[in-house]
mmCIF file with all atom_site columns, C-alpha atoms and ligand atoms in Angstrom:
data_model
loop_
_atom_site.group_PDB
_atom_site.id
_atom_site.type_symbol
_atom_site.label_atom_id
_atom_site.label_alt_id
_atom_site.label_comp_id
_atom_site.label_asym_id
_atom_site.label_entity_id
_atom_site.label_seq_id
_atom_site.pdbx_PDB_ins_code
_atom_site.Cartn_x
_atom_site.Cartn_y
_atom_site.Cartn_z
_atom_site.occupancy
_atom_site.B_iso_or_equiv
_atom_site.pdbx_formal_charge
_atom_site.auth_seq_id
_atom_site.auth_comp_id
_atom_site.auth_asym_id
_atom_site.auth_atom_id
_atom_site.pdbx_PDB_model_num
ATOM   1   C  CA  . UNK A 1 1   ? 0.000   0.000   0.000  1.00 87.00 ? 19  UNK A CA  1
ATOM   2   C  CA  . UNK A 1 2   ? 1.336   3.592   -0.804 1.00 92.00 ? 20  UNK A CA  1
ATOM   3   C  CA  . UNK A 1 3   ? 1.213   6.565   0.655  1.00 92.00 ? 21  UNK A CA  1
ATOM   4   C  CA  . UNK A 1 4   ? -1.340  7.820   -0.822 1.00 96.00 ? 22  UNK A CA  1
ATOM   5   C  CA  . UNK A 1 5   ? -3.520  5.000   -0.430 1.00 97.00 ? 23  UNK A CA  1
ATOM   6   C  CA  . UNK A 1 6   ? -2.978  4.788   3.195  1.00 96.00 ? 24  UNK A CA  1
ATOM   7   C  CA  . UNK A 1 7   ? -4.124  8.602   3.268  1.00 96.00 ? 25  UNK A CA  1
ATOM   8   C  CA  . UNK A 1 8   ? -7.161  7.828   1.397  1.00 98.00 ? 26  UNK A CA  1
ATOM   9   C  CA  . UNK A 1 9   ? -8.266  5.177   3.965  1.00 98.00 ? 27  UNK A CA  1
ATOM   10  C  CA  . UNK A 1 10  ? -7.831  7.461   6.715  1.00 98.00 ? 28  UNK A CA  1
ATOM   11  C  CA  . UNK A 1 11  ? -9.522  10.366  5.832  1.00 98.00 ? 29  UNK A CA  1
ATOM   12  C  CA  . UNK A 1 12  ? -11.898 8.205   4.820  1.00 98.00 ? 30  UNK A CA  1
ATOM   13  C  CA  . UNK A 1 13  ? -12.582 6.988   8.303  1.00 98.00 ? 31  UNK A CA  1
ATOM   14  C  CA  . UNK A 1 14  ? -12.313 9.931   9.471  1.00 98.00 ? 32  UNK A CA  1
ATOM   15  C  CA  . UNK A 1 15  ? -14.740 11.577  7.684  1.00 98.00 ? 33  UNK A CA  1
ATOM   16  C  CA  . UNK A 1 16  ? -17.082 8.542   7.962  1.00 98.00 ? 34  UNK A CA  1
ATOM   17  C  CA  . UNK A 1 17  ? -16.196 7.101   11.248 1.00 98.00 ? 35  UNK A CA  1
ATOM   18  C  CA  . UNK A 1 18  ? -17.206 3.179   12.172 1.00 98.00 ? 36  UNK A CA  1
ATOM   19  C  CA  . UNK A 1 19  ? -19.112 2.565   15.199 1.00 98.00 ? 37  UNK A CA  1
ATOM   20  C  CA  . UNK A 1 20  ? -18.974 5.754   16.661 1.00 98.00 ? 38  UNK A CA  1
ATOM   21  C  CA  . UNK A 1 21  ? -21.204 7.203   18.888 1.00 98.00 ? 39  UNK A CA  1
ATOM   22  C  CA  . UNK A 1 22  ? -21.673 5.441   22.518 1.00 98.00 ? 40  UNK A CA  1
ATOM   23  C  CA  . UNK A 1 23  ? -24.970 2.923   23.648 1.00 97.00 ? 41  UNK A CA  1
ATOM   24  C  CA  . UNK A 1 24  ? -26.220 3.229   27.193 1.00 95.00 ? 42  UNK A CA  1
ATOM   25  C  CA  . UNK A 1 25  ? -26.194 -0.534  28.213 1.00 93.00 ? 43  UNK A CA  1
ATOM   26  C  CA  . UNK A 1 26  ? -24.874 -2.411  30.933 1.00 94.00 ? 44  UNK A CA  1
ATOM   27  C  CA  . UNK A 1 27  ? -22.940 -4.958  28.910 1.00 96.00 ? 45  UNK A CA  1
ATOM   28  C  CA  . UNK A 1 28  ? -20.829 -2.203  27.390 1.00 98.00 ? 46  UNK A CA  1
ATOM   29  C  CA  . UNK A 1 29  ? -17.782 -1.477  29.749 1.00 97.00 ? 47  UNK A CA  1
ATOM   30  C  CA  . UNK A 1 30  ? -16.396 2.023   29.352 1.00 98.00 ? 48  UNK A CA  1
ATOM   31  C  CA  . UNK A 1 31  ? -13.269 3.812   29.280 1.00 98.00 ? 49  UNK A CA  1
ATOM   32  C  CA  . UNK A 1 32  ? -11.983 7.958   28.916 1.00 98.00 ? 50  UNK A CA  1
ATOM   33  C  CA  . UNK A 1 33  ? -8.872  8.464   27.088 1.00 98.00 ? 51  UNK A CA  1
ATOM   34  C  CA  . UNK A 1 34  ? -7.037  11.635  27.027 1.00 97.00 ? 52  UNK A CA  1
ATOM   35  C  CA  . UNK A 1 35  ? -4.122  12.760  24.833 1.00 96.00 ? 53  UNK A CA  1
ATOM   36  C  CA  . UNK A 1 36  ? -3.128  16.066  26.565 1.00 93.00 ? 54  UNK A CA  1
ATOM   37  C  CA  . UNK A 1 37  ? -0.597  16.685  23.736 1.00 93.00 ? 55  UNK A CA  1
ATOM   38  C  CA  . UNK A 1 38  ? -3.070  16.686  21.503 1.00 96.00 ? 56  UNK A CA  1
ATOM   39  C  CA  . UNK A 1 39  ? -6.884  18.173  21.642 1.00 93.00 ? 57  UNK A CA  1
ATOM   40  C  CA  . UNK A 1 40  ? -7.674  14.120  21.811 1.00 98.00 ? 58  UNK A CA  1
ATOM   41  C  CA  . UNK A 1 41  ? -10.128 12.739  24.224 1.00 98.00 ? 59  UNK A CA  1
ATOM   42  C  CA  . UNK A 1 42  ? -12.167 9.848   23.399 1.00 98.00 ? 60  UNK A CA  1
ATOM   43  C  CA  . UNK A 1 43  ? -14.113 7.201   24.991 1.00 98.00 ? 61  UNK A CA  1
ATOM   44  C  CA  . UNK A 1 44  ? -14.029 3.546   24.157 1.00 98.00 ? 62  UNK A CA  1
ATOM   45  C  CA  . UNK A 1 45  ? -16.834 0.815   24.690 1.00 98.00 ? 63  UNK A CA  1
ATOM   46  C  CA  . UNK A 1 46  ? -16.321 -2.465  24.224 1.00 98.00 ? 64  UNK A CA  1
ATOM   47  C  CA  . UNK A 1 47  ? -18.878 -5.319  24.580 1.00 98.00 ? 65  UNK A CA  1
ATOM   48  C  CA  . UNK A 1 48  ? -17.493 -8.495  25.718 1.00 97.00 ? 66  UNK A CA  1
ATOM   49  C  CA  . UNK A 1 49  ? -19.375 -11.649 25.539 1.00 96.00 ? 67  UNK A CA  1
ATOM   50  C  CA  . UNK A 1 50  ? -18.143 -15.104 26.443 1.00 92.00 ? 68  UNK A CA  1
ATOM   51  C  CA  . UNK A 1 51  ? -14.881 -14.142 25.735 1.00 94.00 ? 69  UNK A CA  1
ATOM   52  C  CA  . UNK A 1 52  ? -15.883 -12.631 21.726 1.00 97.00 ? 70  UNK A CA  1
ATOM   53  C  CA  . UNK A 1 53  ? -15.592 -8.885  21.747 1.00 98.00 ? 71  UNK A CA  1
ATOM   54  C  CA  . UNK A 1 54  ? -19.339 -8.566  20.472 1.00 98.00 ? 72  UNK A CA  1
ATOM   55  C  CA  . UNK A 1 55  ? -18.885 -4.891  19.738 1.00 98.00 ? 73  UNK A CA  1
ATOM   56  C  CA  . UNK A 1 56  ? -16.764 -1.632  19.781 1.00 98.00 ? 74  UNK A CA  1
ATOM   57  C  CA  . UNK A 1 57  ? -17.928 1.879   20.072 1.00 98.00 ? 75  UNK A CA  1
ATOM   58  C  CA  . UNK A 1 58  ? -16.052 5.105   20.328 1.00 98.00 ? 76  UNK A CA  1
ATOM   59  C  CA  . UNK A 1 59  ? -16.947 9.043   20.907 1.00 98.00 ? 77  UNK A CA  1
ATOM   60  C  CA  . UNK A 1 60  ? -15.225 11.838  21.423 1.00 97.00 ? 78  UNK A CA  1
ATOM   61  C  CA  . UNK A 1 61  ? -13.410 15.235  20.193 1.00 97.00 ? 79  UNK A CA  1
ATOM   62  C  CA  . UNK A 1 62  ? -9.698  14.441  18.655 1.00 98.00 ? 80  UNK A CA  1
ATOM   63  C  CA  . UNK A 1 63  ? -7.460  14.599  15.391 1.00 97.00 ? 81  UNK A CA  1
ATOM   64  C  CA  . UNK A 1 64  ? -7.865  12.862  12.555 1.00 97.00 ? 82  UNK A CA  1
ATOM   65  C  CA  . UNK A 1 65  ? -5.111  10.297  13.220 1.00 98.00 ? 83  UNK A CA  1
ATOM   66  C  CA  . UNK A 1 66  ? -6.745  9.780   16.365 1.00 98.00 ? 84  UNK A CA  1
ATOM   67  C  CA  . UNK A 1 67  ? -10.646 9.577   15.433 1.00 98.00 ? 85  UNK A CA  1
ATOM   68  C  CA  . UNK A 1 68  ? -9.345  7.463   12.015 1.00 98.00 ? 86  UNK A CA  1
ATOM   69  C  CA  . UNK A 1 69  ? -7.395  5.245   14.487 1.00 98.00 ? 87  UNK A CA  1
ATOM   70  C  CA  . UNK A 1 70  ? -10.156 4.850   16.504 1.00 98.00 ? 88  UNK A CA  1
ATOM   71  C  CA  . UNK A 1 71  ? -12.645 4.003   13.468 1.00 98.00 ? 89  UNK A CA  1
ATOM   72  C  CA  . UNK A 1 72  ? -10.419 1.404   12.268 1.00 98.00 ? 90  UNK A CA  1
ATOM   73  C  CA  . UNK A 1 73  ? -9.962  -0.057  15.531 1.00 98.00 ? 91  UNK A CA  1
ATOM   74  C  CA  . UNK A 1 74  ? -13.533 -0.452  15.994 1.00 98.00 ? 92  UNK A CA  1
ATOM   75  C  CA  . UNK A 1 75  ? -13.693 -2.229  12.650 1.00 98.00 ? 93  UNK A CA  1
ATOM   76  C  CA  . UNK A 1 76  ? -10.379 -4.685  13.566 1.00 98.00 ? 94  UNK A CA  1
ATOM   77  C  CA  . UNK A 1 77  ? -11.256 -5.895  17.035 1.00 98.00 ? 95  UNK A CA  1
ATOM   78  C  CA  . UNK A 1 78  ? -15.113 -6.845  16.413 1.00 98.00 ? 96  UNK A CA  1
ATOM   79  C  CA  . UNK A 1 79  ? -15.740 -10.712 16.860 1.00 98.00 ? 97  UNK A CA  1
ATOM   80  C  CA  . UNK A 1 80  ? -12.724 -11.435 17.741 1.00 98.00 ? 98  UNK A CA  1
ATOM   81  C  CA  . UNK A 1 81  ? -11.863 -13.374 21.022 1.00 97.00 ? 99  UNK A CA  1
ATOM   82  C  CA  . UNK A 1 82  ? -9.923  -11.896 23.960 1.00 97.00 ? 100 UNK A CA  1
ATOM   83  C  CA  . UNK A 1 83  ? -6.638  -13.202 22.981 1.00 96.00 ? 101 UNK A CA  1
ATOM   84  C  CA  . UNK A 1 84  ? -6.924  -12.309 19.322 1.00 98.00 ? 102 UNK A CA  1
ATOM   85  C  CA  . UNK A 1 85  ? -7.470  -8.876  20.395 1.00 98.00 ? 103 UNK A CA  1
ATOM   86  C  CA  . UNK A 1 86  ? -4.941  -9.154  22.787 1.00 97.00 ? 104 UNK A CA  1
ATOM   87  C  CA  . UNK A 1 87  ? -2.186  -10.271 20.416 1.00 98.00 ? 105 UNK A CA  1
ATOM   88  C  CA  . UNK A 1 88  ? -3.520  -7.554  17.719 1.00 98.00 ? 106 UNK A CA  1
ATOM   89  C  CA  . UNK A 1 89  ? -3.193  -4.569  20.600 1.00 98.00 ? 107 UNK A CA  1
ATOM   90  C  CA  . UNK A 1 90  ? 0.415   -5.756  21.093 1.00 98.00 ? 108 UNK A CA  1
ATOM   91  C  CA  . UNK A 1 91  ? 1.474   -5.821  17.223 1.00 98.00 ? 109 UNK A CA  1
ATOM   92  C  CA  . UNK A 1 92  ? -0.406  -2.424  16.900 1.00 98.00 ? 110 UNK A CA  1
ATOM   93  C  CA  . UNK A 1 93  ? 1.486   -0.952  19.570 1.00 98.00 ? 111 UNK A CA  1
ATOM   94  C  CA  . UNK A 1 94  ? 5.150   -2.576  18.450 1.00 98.00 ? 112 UNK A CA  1
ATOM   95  C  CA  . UNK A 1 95  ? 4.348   -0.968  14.780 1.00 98.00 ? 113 UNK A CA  1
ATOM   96  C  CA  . UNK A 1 96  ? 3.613   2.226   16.199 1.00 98.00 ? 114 UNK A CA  1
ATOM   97  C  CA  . UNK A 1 97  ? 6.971   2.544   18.329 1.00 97.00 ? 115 UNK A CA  1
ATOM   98  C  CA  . UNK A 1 98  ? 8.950   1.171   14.934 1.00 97.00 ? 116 UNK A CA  1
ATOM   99  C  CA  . UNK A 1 99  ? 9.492   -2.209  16.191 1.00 97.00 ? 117 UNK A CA  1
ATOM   100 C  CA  . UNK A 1 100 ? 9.093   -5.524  14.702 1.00 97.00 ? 118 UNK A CA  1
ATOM   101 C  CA  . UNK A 1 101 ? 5.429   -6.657  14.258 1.00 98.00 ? 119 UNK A CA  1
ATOM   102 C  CA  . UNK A 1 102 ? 3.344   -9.427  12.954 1.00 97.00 ? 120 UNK A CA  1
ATOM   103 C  CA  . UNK A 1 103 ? 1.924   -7.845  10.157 1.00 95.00 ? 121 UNK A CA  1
ATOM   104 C  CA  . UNK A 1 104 ? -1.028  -10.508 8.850  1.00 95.00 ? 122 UNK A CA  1
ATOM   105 C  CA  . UNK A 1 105 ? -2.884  -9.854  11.914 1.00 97.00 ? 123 UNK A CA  1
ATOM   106 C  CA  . UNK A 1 106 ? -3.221  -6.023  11.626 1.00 97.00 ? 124 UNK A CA  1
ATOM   107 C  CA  . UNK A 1 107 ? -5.606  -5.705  8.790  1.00 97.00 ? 125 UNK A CA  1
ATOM   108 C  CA  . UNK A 1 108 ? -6.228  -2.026  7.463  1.00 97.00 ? 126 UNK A CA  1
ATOM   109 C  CA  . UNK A 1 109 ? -4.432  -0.732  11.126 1.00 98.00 ? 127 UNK A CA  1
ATOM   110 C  CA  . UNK A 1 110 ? -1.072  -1.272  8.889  1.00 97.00 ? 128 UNK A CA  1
ATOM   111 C  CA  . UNK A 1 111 ? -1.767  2.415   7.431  1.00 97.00 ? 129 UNK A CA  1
ATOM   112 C  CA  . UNK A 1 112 ? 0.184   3.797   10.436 1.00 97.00 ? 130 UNK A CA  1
ATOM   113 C  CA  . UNK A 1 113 ? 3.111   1.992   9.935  1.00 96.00 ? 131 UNK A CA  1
ATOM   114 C  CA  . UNK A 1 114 ? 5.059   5.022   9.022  1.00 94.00 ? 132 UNK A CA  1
ATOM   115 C  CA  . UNK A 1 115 ? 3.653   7.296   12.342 1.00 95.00 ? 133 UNK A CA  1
ATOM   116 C  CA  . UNK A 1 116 ? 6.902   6.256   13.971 1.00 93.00 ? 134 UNK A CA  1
ATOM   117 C  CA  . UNK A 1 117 ? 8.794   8.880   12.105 1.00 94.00 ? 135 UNK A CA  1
ATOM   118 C  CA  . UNK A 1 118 ? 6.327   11.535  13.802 1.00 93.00 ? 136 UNK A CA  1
ATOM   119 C  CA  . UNK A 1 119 ? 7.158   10.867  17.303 1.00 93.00 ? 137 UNK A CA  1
ATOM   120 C  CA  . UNK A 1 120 ? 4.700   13.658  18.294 1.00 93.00 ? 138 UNK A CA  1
ATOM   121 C  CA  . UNK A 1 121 ? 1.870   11.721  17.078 1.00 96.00 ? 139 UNK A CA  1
ATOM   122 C  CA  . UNK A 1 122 ? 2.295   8.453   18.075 1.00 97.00 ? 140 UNK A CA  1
ATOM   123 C  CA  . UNK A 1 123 ? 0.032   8.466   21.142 1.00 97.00 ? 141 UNK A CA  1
ATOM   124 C  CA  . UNK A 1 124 ? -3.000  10.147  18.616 1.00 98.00 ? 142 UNK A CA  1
ATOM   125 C  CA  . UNK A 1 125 ? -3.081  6.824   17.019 1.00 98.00 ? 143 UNK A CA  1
ATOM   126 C  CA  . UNK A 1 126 ? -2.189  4.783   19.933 1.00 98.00 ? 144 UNK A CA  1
ATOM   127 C  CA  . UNK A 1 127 ? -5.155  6.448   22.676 1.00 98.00 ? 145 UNK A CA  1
ATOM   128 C  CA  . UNK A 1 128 ? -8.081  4.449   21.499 1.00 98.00 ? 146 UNK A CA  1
ATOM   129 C  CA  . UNK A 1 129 ? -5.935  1.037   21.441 1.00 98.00 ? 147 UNK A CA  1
ATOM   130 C  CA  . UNK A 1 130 ? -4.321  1.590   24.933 1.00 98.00 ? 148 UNK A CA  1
ATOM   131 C  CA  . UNK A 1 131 ? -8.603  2.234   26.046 1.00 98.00 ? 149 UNK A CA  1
ATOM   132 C  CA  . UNK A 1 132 ? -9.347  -0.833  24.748 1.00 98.00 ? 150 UNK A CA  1
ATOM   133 C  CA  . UNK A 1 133 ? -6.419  -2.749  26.216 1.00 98.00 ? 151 UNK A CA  1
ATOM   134 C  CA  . UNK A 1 134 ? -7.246  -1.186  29.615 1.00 98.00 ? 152 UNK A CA  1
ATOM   135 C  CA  . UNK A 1 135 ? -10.840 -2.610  29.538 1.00 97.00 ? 153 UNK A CA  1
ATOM   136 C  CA  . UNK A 1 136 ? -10.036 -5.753  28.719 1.00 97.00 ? 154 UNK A CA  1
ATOM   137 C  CA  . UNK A 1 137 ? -7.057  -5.365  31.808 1.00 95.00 ? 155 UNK A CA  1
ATOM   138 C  CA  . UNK A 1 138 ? -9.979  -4.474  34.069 1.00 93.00 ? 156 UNK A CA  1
ATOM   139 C  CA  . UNK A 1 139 ? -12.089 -7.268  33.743 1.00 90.00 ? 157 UNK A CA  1
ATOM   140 C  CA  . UNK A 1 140 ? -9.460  -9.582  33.440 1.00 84.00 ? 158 UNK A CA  1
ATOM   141 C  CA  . UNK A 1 141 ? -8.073  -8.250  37.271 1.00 80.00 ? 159 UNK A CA  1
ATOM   142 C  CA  . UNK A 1 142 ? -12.007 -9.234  38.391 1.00 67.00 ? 160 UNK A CA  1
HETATM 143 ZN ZN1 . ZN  B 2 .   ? -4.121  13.781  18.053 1.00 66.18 ? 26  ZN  B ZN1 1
#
């Protein structure tokens, strides 16, 4: 994928965000990220069923790595099980800091995988992955 292609998918997310906008249930765990380097704050949801992460939602003000990130995200870790998502959060978070990575299990979330050269906005595209990873950290510590 070039450059410009990556840009194409991630204004196009941004402009047309995935699963955003947050549901008032009780089987939707919820988390506030803030990027105070940034104007990013967003929340996560995730809905976690038997171990299947039955859905992903997301709100919030931020940047367009950020919100993009955040759509994609959404798009990646829906109906997959906890150690899928687990093992894709880990990858996403080695690409981002310019380490080695699995790449097959990334799926479009490979678009960032220059975002190491901008140190500055690493943590826009990382905020909505760490909120998901701390959910799933939560209930795990139950
Ligand atoms: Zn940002």
């Amino acid at each position: 994928m070039n450059h410009i292609e990556k840009r194409e998918i991630m204004i196009d997310h941004y402009n047309n965000p995935r699963n955003k906008g947050l549901i008032t249930n009780d089987e939707y765990k919820i988390v506030n990220m803030n990027n105070e380097s940034c104007i990013d704050e967003v929340n996560v949801q995730l809905k976690i069923i038997d171990d299947i992460i039955e859905d992903v939602r997301f709100d919030g003000e931020a940047c367009a790595i950020c919100i993009s990130s955040a759509s994609i995200m959404t798009d990646t870790l829906k109906g997959k099980n906890i150690n899928e998502v687990l093992s894709i959060l880990d990858n996403y978070n080695k690409m981002i800091e310019g380490k080695d990575y699995d790449i097959k299990v990334l799926e479009t979330a490979i678009i960032y995988d220059d975002i190491n050269k901008q140190p500055n906005r690493k943590k826009c595209a990382l905020l909505p992955w760490w909120g998901a990873k701390k959910i799933i950290k939560e209930l795990n510590n139950k």
